[in-house]
Amino acid sequence: MTAASARFHTRRLSAAAIGILVAAIPAPAFAAEGLNGANLSLWWGLPFVGILLSIATGPVLYPHLWEHHFGKFTAFWSALIVIALLAATDIATVTGALAHTAFLEYMPFILLLLALFTVAGGIYLEGNLHDSPFTNTALLAFGALIASVVGTTGAAMILIRPLIRANDDRKYNAHVVVFFIFLVANIGGALTPLGDPPLFIGFLKGVDFFWTAQHLWLETLTTAGIVLAIFCALDLYFHHREGRFARVKDPTPDKPLRLHGQSNLLLLVLIIAAILMSAQWKPGIVFHVAGVDLQLQHLLRDLVFVLAAIASIRLTPKAVHAANSFSWGPIREVAILFAGIFICIVPVMAMLQAGSHGPFANLLTLVSKTDGSGNPAAYFWLTGALSSFLDNAPTYLVFFQLAGGDPHTLMTTQSALLAAISSGAVYMGANTYIGNAPNFMVYAIARENGVKMPSFFGYMVWSSLVLLPTFLLVTWLFF
C-alpha cells in the first residue's frame, strides 16, 4: 500500500468513525445547558476507550511509532469527539462543556503534575549506600512514605538511582526494583492528593485534602506492610543464596550521602500550602470566562504551581538536572495525552451522571448489592482491574461518577465506596508496567543501568504472586 493510499484509507476510517458516532445519536440528546447522558449511546464512549487502549498498548506493542506519533493518536481520538459533538448539537454547548473541562479539571491537574515533576527533578541524592536487607527495606519504606508528599513519580525519580547504586554489586537485584515499583511508584501514594493523579482528581471534585490520609491510613499501612515484609524475606533469601557465589566488585565508588537541590524542598512546602489555601480560603471572588466560573483561590493556587516550577528551574544547578537525567519529554507527553483523555471523557461523564437512566445502568448493577447500595469490594476490584491496564486517573473519575459523583455524600455516608475507589486506583496501578506513569520510567532507568528486569508478562507473574493475594486479604479486612 502506498503512503497516499494509506492516508486515504485513514481519512475514510476517520470519517466512518465520526459518522457512526453522529448517526447513533439524534440531536435532541443534548439539552441546552449541557450534555444529557440519559439519551446518549455507548458509541460515545468509543474515543475514550480508544485513547486509553492506545496509551496502554503503544509503549509496549509499537514503541517506535508511539514515541514519534503519540500526539497524532491523541489528536485523532479528540477530534472524533469534538467533530461528533459539533455535528450533534450547537457550538455553545460544545464550547461550554470543553471550557468547563479545560479550566476546572485539566489545567489544575496538569499544572500540579508540572510543579511536582519539576521540583522533584531538582532533588538529587548523591552517594553510595551498601546493600543489605535492612538498607533495602528501609529505603523502600522511606520511598513509600514520601510518595504521598512528592508524588509517586517524584519519589521514584529521587530514589531509584540510589537504590540501583546500592545493589549494583549483586547477582540478583531485579526483585529490588520490582518491589520498588510496587511500593514507591504506587501503593505509597495513597494518602494525599499529591501522591497520585487520581487522588488530585478527587480533590478537584471536592474531596477534602486530608480525607484519604484519615480514611486510608490503615489500609495503606496494612498493604504496604505486607508487601514490605514479603520483600524483606525475599531479599534475605537472595542475600543468603548470593553468599555461595563470589561477590561482584562494587562498580560505584564509596561516597558519603549528600542531598542536592534543598531549595526544592521549600518549593514543595509552598505547593502544599497553595493546595491547602485553595481548600480553606473562600473569598467569594469569581471570574466568568467562556461560561465558566473561576474562583480566585483556585487561580492563585494554579499560579503558585507555575511559579514554583519556574523557581525550581532557576534555583536548581544544571549539574543536579544532569545527574537526574532531567528532561521535559515525560511531562510533555503526559500533558498531550491527558488533554485528549479529558476531551474524550466528556460524554462518558455525562452518561455516568445519568445513573440508572443512562447507558451504564448495567455497570451500576454490577457494583451494587441486592438492596441497591454500592458494593465496596466490587468498586475496589473493578477500579483496580482497569487501573492495572489503563490510566488510573480517568479510571478513578469514571467510578467516582458511577458512585454518585457527590463528594460530600462519598466522604460521609458512602465513605466505604470512596475508600475502595481511591485505594483500588492507586494500589492496583502496580499490577503491570503500564498501570501508572512511573512504572515504565523506573523499568527503563533500571534497564539502562544494567538491571535484568522481567518482561511485561514476567512482571505480571511477580505482581500476581505478591500483590493479588495481598489485595484479596485487604478486601476481606476492609471492603
Coordinates of C-alpha atoms in Angstrom, one line a residue:
M1 CA 0.0 0.0 0.0
T2 CA 1.4 3.4 -1.0
A3 CA 1.7 6.3 1.5
A4 CA -1.0 8.2 -0.3
S5 CA -3.3 5.2 -0.3
A6 CA -2.6 4.7 3.4
R7 CA -3.6 8.4 4.1
F8 CA -6.7 7.9 2.0
H9 CA -7.8 4.9 4.0
T10 CA -7.0 6.6 7.3
R11 CA -9.3 9.5 6.3
R12 CA -12.0 7.1 5.3
L13 CA -11.7 5.3 8.6
S14 CA -11.8 8.6 10.5
A15 CA -14.9 9.8 8.6
A16 CA -16.6 6.4 9.1
A17 CA -16.0 6.5 12.8
I18 CA -17.3 10.1 13.1
G19 CA -20.3 9.0 11.0
I20 CA -21.1 6.2 13.4
L21 CA -21.0 8.5 16.4
V22 CA -23.2 11.1 14.8
A23 CA -25.6 8.7 13.3
A24 CA -26.0 6.9 16.6
I25 CA -27.1 10.0 18.5
P26 CA -30.0 12.2 17.5
A27 CA -29.6 15.9 18.1
P28 CA -32.2 16.1 20.9
A29 CA -29.8 14.0 23.0
F30 CA -28.3 17.3 24.2
A31 CA -30.0 19.8 26.4
A32 CA -29.3 23.5 26.1
E33 CA -27.5 23.6 29.4
G34 CA -25.2 20.7 28.6
L35 CA -25.0 17.0 27.7
N36 CA -27.9 14.8 28.6
G37 CA -26.3 11.4 29.3
A38 CA -29.6 9.6 29.6
N39 CA -30.1 9.9 25.8
L40 CA -26.6 9.1 24.7
S41 CA -25.5 5.8 23.1
L42 CA -22.5 3.7 24.2
W43 CA -20.9 4.7 20.9
W44 CA -19.9 7.9 22.5
G45 CA -17.5 6.0 24.7
L46 CA -15.6 4.7 21.7
P47 CA -13.0 7.5 21.6
F48 CA -12.4 7.3 25.4
V49 CA -11.8 3.6 25.1
G50 CA -9.7 4.1 22.0
I51 CA -7.3 6.7 23.6
L52 CA -6.9 4.6 26.7
L53 CA -6.1 1.5 24.7
S54 CA -3.6 3.5 22.6
I55 CA -1.8 4.6 25.7
A56 CA -1.8 1.1 27.1
T57 CA -0.6 -0.7 24.0
G58 CA 1.6 1.9 22.3
P59 CA 4.7 1.8 24.5
V60 CA 4.6 -2.0 24.6
L61 CA 3.5 -3.2 21.1
Y62 CA 4.7 -0.4 18.8
P63 CA 7.1 1.8 20.9
H64 CA 8.9 3.5 18.0
L65 CA 5.6 4.5 16.2
W66 CA 4.2 5.6 19.6
E67 CA 7.2 7.7 20.6
H68 CA 7.1 9.8 17.4
H69 CA 3.4 10.0 16.8
F70 CA 1.5 9.8 20.2
G71 CA 0.3 13.4 19.6
K72 CA -1.3 12.3 16.4
F73 CA -3.1 9.4 18.1
T74 CA -4.3 11.8 20.7
A75 CA -5.5 14.4 18.2
F76 CA -7.4 11.7 16.2
W77 CA -9.4 10.5 19.2
S78 CA -10.0 14.1 20.5
A79 CA -11.1 15.3 17.0
L80 CA -13.5 12.3 16.8
I81 CA -15.4 13.6 19.9
V82 CA -15.3 17.3 19.1
I83 CA -16.5 16.9 15.5
A84 CA -19.2 14.5 16.5
L85 CA -20.4 16.9 19.3
L86 CA -20.4 19.8 16.8
A87 CA -22.5 17.7 14.4
A88 CA -25.0 16.6 17.0
T89 CA -25.5 19.9 19.0
D90 CA -24.9 23.6 18.9
I91 CA -21.5 25.2 19.3
A92 CA -22.3 26.9 22.6
T93 CA -23.0 23.6 24.3
V94 CA -19.8 22.1 22.9
T95 CA -17.6 25.1 23.9
G96 CA -19.2 25.3 27.3
A97 CA -18.5 21.6 28.0
L98 CA -14.9 21.8 26.8
A99 CA -14.2 25.0 28.6
H100 CA -15.5 23.5 31.9
T101 CA -13.3 20.5 31.4
A102 CA -10.2 22.6 30.5
F103 CA -10.4 25.3 33.2
L104 CA -11.8 23.3 36.1
E105 CA -10.2 19.9 35.6
Y106 CA -7.4 19.7 33.1
M107 CA -5.4 22.9 33.9
P108 CA -5.2 22.4 37.7
F109 CA -4.4 18.8 37.2
I110 CA -1.6 19.2 34.7
L111 CA -0.1 22.3 36.4
L112 CA 0.2 20.3 39.7
L113 CA 2.0 17.5 37.8
L114 CA 4.2 20.1 36.2
A115 CA 5.2 21.6 39.5
L116 CA 5.8 18.2 41.2
F117 CA 7.7 16.9 38.2
T118 CA 10.0 20.0 38.1
V119 CA 10.5 20.2 41.8
A120 CA 11.3 16.5 42.2
G121 CA 13.6 16.7 39.2
G122 CA 15.7 19.3 41.1
I123 CA 16.3 17.0 44.1
Y124 CA 19.3 14.6 43.9
L125 CA 20.6 12.2 46.5
E126 CA 24.3 11.6 45.9
G127 CA 26.4 8.9 47.4
N128 CA 26.5 5.1 47.6
L129 CA 24.7 3.0 50.1
H130 CA 25.9 -0.5 50.8
D131 CA 23.1 -3.0 50.2
S132 CA 21.7 -5.2 53.0
P133 CA 18.2 -6.5 53.6
F134 CA 17.8 -3.8 56.2
T135 CA 19.1 -1.0 54.0
N136 CA 16.9 -2.0 51.1
T137 CA 13.8 -2.4 53.3
A138 CA 14.4 0.9 54.9
L139 CA 14.9 2.6 51.6
L140 CA 11.6 1.2 50.2
A141 CA 9.8 2.1 53.3
F142 CA 11.1 5.7 53.1
G143 CA 10.2 5.9 49.5
A144 CA 6.7 4.7 50.1
L145 CA 6.4 7.3 52.9
I146 CA 7.5 10.3 50.8
A147 CA 5.4 9.2 47.8
S148 CA 2.4 10.9 49.3
V149 CA 4.3 14.1 49.7
V150 CA 6.3 14.5 46.5
G151 CA 4.1 12.2 44.4
T152 CA 4.8 8.6 43.2
T153 CA 6.7 10.0 40.1
G154 CA 8.8 12.3 42.2
A155 CA 9.7 9.8 44.9
A156 CA 10.5 7.2 42.2
M157 CA 12.8 9.6 40.3
I158 CA 14.6 10.7 43.5
L159 CA 15.3 7.3 44.9
I160 CA 15.6 4.8 42.0
R161 CA 19.2 5.6 41.2
P162 CA 20.4 5.5 44.8
L163 CA 18.6 2.1 45.1
I164 CA 20.2 0.8 41.9
R165 CA 23.7 2.0 43.0
A166 CA 23.2 0.3 46.4
N167 CA 22.5 -3.0 44.7
D168 CA 24.7 -2.9 41.6
D169 CA 27.2 -5.3 43.0
R170 CA 24.7 -8.1 43.4
K171 CA 23.9 -11.1 41.3
Y172 CA 20.2 -10.9 42.0
N173 CA 18.8 -7.4 42.1
A174 CA 15.8 -7.2 39.8
H175 CA 13.4 -8.1 42.6
V176 CA 14.5 -4.9 44.4
V177 CA 13.3 -2.7 41.5
V178 CA 10.1 -4.7 41.2
F179 CA 9.2 -4.1 44.8
F180 CA 10.3 -0.5 44.4
I181 CA 7.6 -0.2 41.7
F182 CA 5.0 -1.9 43.9
L183 CA 5.7 0.4 47.0
V184 CA 7.2 3.7 45.9
A185 CA 5.7 4.1 42.5
N186 CA 2.2 3.1 43.5
I187 CA 1.0 2.0 47.0
G188 CA 2.8 4.7 48.9
G189 CA 1.0 7.5 47.0
A190 CA -2.4 6.7 48.5
L191 CA -2.5 9.2 51.4
T192 CA -2.8 12.7 49.8
P193 CA -3.9 14.3 46.6
L194 CA -0.2 15.0 46.0
G195 CA 0.6 11.3 46.0
D196 CA -1.1 10.0 42.8
P197 CA -3.0 11.8 40.0
P198 CA -6.4 10.1 40.7
L199 CA -6.5 11.5 44.2
F200 CA -5.9 15.0 42.9
I201 CA -8.8 14.5 40.5
G202 CA -10.9 13.7 43.6
F203 CA -9.6 16.8 45.3
L204 CA -10.6 18.9 42.3
K205 CA -14.1 17.3 42.5
G206 CA -14.4 18.4 46.2
V207 CA -12.8 15.6 48.3
D208 CA -11.0 17.1 51.3
F209 CA -7.2 17.2 51.2
F210 CA -6.8 15.1 54.3
W211 CA -9.7 12.7 53.7
T212 CA -7.6 10.0 52.2
A213 CA -5.0 10.2 55.0
Q214 CA -7.7 9.9 57.6
H215 CA -9.6 7.1 55.9
L216 CA -6.9 5.1 54.1
W217 CA -4.0 5.1 56.5
L218 CA -4.8 1.7 58.0
E219 CA -5.5 0.1 54.6
T220 CA -2.3 1.6 53.2
L221 CA -0.2 0.7 56.2
T222 CA -1.5 -2.9 56.0
T223 CA -1.0 -3.2 52.3
A224 CA 2.5 -1.6 52.3
G225 CA 3.4 -3.5 55.5
I226 CA 2.6 -6.9 53.9
V227 CA 4.4 -6.2 50.7
L228 CA 7.4 -4.8 52.6
A229 CA 7.5 -7.9 54.8
I230 CA 7.5 -10.2 51.7
F231 CA 10.3 -8.2 50.2
C232 CA 12.4 -8.4 53.3
A233 CA 12.0 -12.2 53.5
L234 CA 12.8 -12.5 49.8
D235 CA 15.8 -10.2 50.0
L236 CA 17.2 -12.2 52.9
Y237 CA 16.8 -15.3 50.8
F238 CA 18.6 -13.8 47.8
H239 CA 21.4 -12.5 50.1
H240 CA 21.8 -15.9 51.6
R241 CA 21.8 -17.5 48.1
E242 CA 24.3 -15.0 46.8
G243 CA 26.7 -15.9 49.7
R244 CA 27.5 -19.0 47.7
F245 CA 29.0 -17.0 44.9
A246 CA 32.0 -14.7 44.6
R247 CA 30.8 -11.1 45.3
V248 CA 30.8 -8.8 42.3
K249 CA 33.1 -5.9 42.7
D250 CA 31.0 -2.7 43.5
P251 CA 31.2 -0.5 40.4
T252 CA 30.2 2.6 42.4
P253 CA 32.9 4.2 44.5
D254 CA 32.1 5.0 48.1
K255 CA 30.8 8.5 48.6
P256 CA 29.0 10.0 51.6
L257 CA 25.3 10.6 51.2
R258 CA 24.6 14.2 50.2
L259 CA 21.3 15.8 49.2
H260 CA 21.4 18.4 46.4
G261 CA 18.7 20.9 45.5
Q262 CA 17.5 21.6 49.0
S263 CA 15.7 24.8 47.8
N264 CA 13.2 22.5 46.1
L265 CA 12.1 21.2 49.5
L266 CA 10.9 24.7 50.3
L267 CA 9.1 24.9 47.0
L268 CA 7.4 21.6 47.8
V269 CA 6.1 23.1 51.0
L270 CA 4.8 26.1 49.0
I271 CA 2.9 23.8 46.7
I272 CA 1.3 22.0 49.6
A273 CA 0.4 25.4 51.2
A274 CA -1.2 26.6 48.0
I275 CA -3.4 23.5 47.8
L276 CA -4.5 23.8 51.4
M277 CA -5.2 27.5 50.9
S278 CA -7.4 26.8 47.9
A279 CA -9.4 24.4 50.0
Q280 CA -9.8 26.6 53.1
W281 CA -9.9 30.2 51.9
K282 CA -13.2 31.2 50.2
P283 CA -13.1 34.9 49.4
G284 CA -16.2 34.6 47.1
I285 CA -14.4 36.4 44.2
V286 CA -15.4 34.8 40.9
F287 CA -14.3 35.5 37.3
H288 CA -16.5 34.4 34.4
V289 CA -14.6 33.1 31.4
A290 CA -16.2 31.3 28.5
G291 CA -19.2 30.5 30.6
V292 CA -17.1 29.0 33.4
D293 CA -16.9 30.4 37.0
L294 CA -13.2 30.6 38.0
Q295 CA -12.7 31.2 41.7
L296 CA -9.9 33.5 42.9
Q297 CA -8.4 30.9 45.3
H298 CA -8.1 28.3 42.6
L299 CA -6.5 30.7 40.2
L300 CA -3.9 31.7 42.8
R301 CA -3.2 28.0 43.6
D302 CA -2.5 27.3 39.9
L303 CA -0.4 30.4 39.7
V304 CA 1.7 29.1 42.6
F305 CA 2.2 25.8 40.7
V306 CA 3.6 27.7 37.7
L307 CA 5.8 30.0 39.8
A308 CA 7.1 27.0 41.8
A309 CA 8.1 25.3 38.6
I310 CA 9.8 28.4 37.3
A311 CA 11.7 29.0 40.6
S312 CA 12.8 25.4 40.6
I313 CA 14.4 25.7 37.2
R314 CA 16.2 28.9 38.1
L315 CA 17.4 27.8 41.5
T316 CA 18.5 24.2 40.7
P317 CA 22.1 23.8 39.5
K318 CA 22.4 22.3 36.0
A319 CA 24.6 19.6 37.4
V320 CA 21.7 18.3 39.5
H321 CA 19.4 18.1 36.5
A322 CA 22.1 16.3 34.6
A323 CA 22.6 13.8 37.4
N324 CA 18.8 13.1 37.4
S325 CA 18.7 12.9 33.6
F326 CA 16.0 15.6 33.8
S327 CA 14.2 16.5 30.6
W328 CA 10.8 17.9 29.6
G329 CA 9.9 14.9 27.4
P330 CA 7.8 12.9 30.1
I331 CA 5.7 15.9 31.2
R332 CA 5.2 17.0 27.6
E333 CA 3.8 13.5 26.8
V334 CA 1.6 13.5 29.9
A335 CA 0.2 17.0 29.0
I336 CA -0.7 16.0 25.5
L337 CA -2.2 12.6 26.4
F338 CA -4.3 14.0 29.3
A339 CA -5.6 16.8 27.1
G340 CA -7.0 14.1 24.9
I341 CA -8.3 12.0 27.8
F342 CA -10.2 14.9 29.3
I343 CA -11.8 15.7 26.0
C344 CA -12.8 12.2 25.2
I345 CA -14.2 11.6 28.7
V346 CA -16.8 14.4 28.4
P347 CA -19.7 12.3 27.0
V348 CA -18.7 9.4 29.2
M349 CA -19.1 11.6 32.3
A350 CA -22.5 12.7 31.0
M351 CA -23.6 9.1 30.6
L352 CA -22.4 8.2 34.1
Q353 CA -24.2 11.2 35.6
A354 CA -27.4 9.7 34.2
G355 CA -27.0 6.8 36.6
S356 CA -29.6 4.1 36.2
H357 CA -31.3 6.1 33.5
G358 CA -28.2 6.1 31.3
P359 CA -26.4 3.5 29.1
F360 CA -24.2 2.5 32.0
A361 CA -27.1 1.1 34.1
N362 CA -25.7 -2.4 33.8
L363 CA -22.4 -1.3 35.1
L364 CA -24.1 0.3 38.1
T365 CA -25.9 -3.0 38.8
L366 CA -22.5 -4.8 38.7
V367 CA -21.1 -2.7 41.5
S368 CA -24.3 -2.7 43.6
K369 CA -25.6 -5.0 46.3
T370 CA -29.1 -6.6 46.1
D371 CA -30.5 -3.8 48.1
G372 CA -29.2 -1.2 45.6
S373 CA -26.4 0.2 47.7
G374 CA -22.9 0.2 46.5
N375 CA -20.6 -2.8 46.9
P376 CA -17.1 -1.6 48.1
A377 CA -15.4 -4.8 47.2
A378 CA -16.7 -4.6 43.6
Y379 CA -15.6 -0.9 43.3
F380 CA -12.2 -1.8 44.7
W381 CA -11.6 -4.7 42.2
L382 CA -13.2 -3.1 39.1
T383 CA -11.4 0.2 39.6
G384 CA -8.2 -1.7 40.3
A385 CA -8.5 -4.0 37.4
L386 CA -9.0 -1.2 34.9
S387 CA -6.2 0.9 36.6
S388 CA -3.9 -2.1 36.0
F389 CA -4.0 -1.7 32.2
L390 CA -5.5 1.8 31.7
D391 CA -4.6 5.1 33.2
N392 CA -5.7 5.2 36.8
A393 CA -6.7 8.9 36.8
P394 CA -9.6 8.6 34.3
T395 CA -10.5 5.2 35.8
Y396 CA -10.9 6.9 39.2
L397 CA -13.0 9.6 37.6
V398 CA -15.3 7.1 35.9
F399 CA -16.0 5.1 39.1
F400 CA -16.2 8.3 41.2
Q401 CA -19.0 9.4 39.0
L402 CA -20.6 6.0 38.9
A403 CA -20.8 6.1 42.7
G404 CA -22.9 9.2 42.5
G405 CA -20.3 11.9 42.0
D406 CA -21.3 13.9 45.1
P407 CA -18.1 14.5 47.2
H408 CA -20.0 15.3 50.4
T409 CA -22.0 12.1 50.2
L410 CA -19.0 10.0 49.2
M411 CA -16.9 11.4 52.1
T412 CA -19.6 10.7 54.7
T413 CA -22.4 8.1 54.3
Q414 CA -20.7 6.5 51.3
S415 CA -17.1 6.7 52.6
A416 CA -16.5 3.0 52.1
L417 CA -17.1 3.4 48.3
L418 CA -14.8 6.3 48.1
A419 CA -12.1 4.4 50.0
A420 CA -12.5 1.4 47.7
I421 CA -12.3 3.6 44.6
S422 CA -9.3 5.5 45.8
S423 CA -7.3 2.5 47.0
G424 CA -8.1 0.4 44.0
A425 CA -7.0 3.1 41.6
V426 CA -3.7 3.7 43.5
Y427 CA -2.7 0.2 44.7
M428 CA -3.5 -1.8 41.6
G429 CA -1.6 0.6 39.3
A430 CA 1.3 -1.6 40.4
N431 CA -0.1 -4.8 38.7
T432 CA 1.5 -4.0 35.3
Y433 CA 4.3 -1.8 33.9
I434 CA 1.6 0.4 32.3
G435 CA -0.7 0.8 35.3
N436 CA 0.9 4.0 36.5
A437 CA 3.3 6.5 34.7
P438 CA 6.4 6.0 36.9
N439 CA 6.3 2.2 36.5
F440 CA 7.7 2.2 33.0
M441 CA 10.1 5.1 33.7
V442 CA 11.6 3.0 36.6
Y443 CA 11.8 0.0 34.3
A444 CA 13.6 2.0 31.6
I445 CA 16.1 3.5 34.1
A446 CA 16.8 0.1 35.6
R447 CA 17.4 -1.5 32.2
E448 CA 19.8 1.4 31.3
N449 CA 21.8 0.7 34.5
G450 CA 22.2 -3.0 33.8
V451 CA 19.4 -4.5 35.9
K452 CA 17.9 -7.6 34.2
M453 CA 14.3 -6.6 34.6
P454 CA 11.5 -9.1 33.9
S455 CA 9.5 -8.8 30.7
F456 CA 6.0 -7.3 30.7
F457 CA 4.4 -10.7 31.4
G458 CA 7.2 -11.7 33.7
Y459 CA 6.5 -8.6 35.8
M460 CA 2.8 -9.7 35.9
V461 CA 3.9 -13.0 37.3
W462 CA 5.6 -11.1 40.2
S463 CA 2.5 -8.9 40.8
S464 CA 0.2 -11.9 40.6
L465 CA 2.2 -13.9 43.2
V466 CA 2.7 -10.9 45.6
L467 CA 0.0 -8.3 45.1
L468 CA -3.1 -10.2 44.2
P469 CA -3.1 -12.3 47.4
T470 CA -2.4 -9.1 49.3
F471 CA -5.3 -7.4 47.7
L472 CA -7.6 -10.3 48.5
L473 CA -6.6 -10.1 52.1
V474 CA -7.1 -6.3 52.1
T475 CA -10.6 -6.8 50.6
W476 CA -11.5 -9.3 53.3
L477 CA -10.2 -7.0 56.0
F478 CA -11.6 -3.6 54.8
F479 CA -14.0 -3.9 51.9

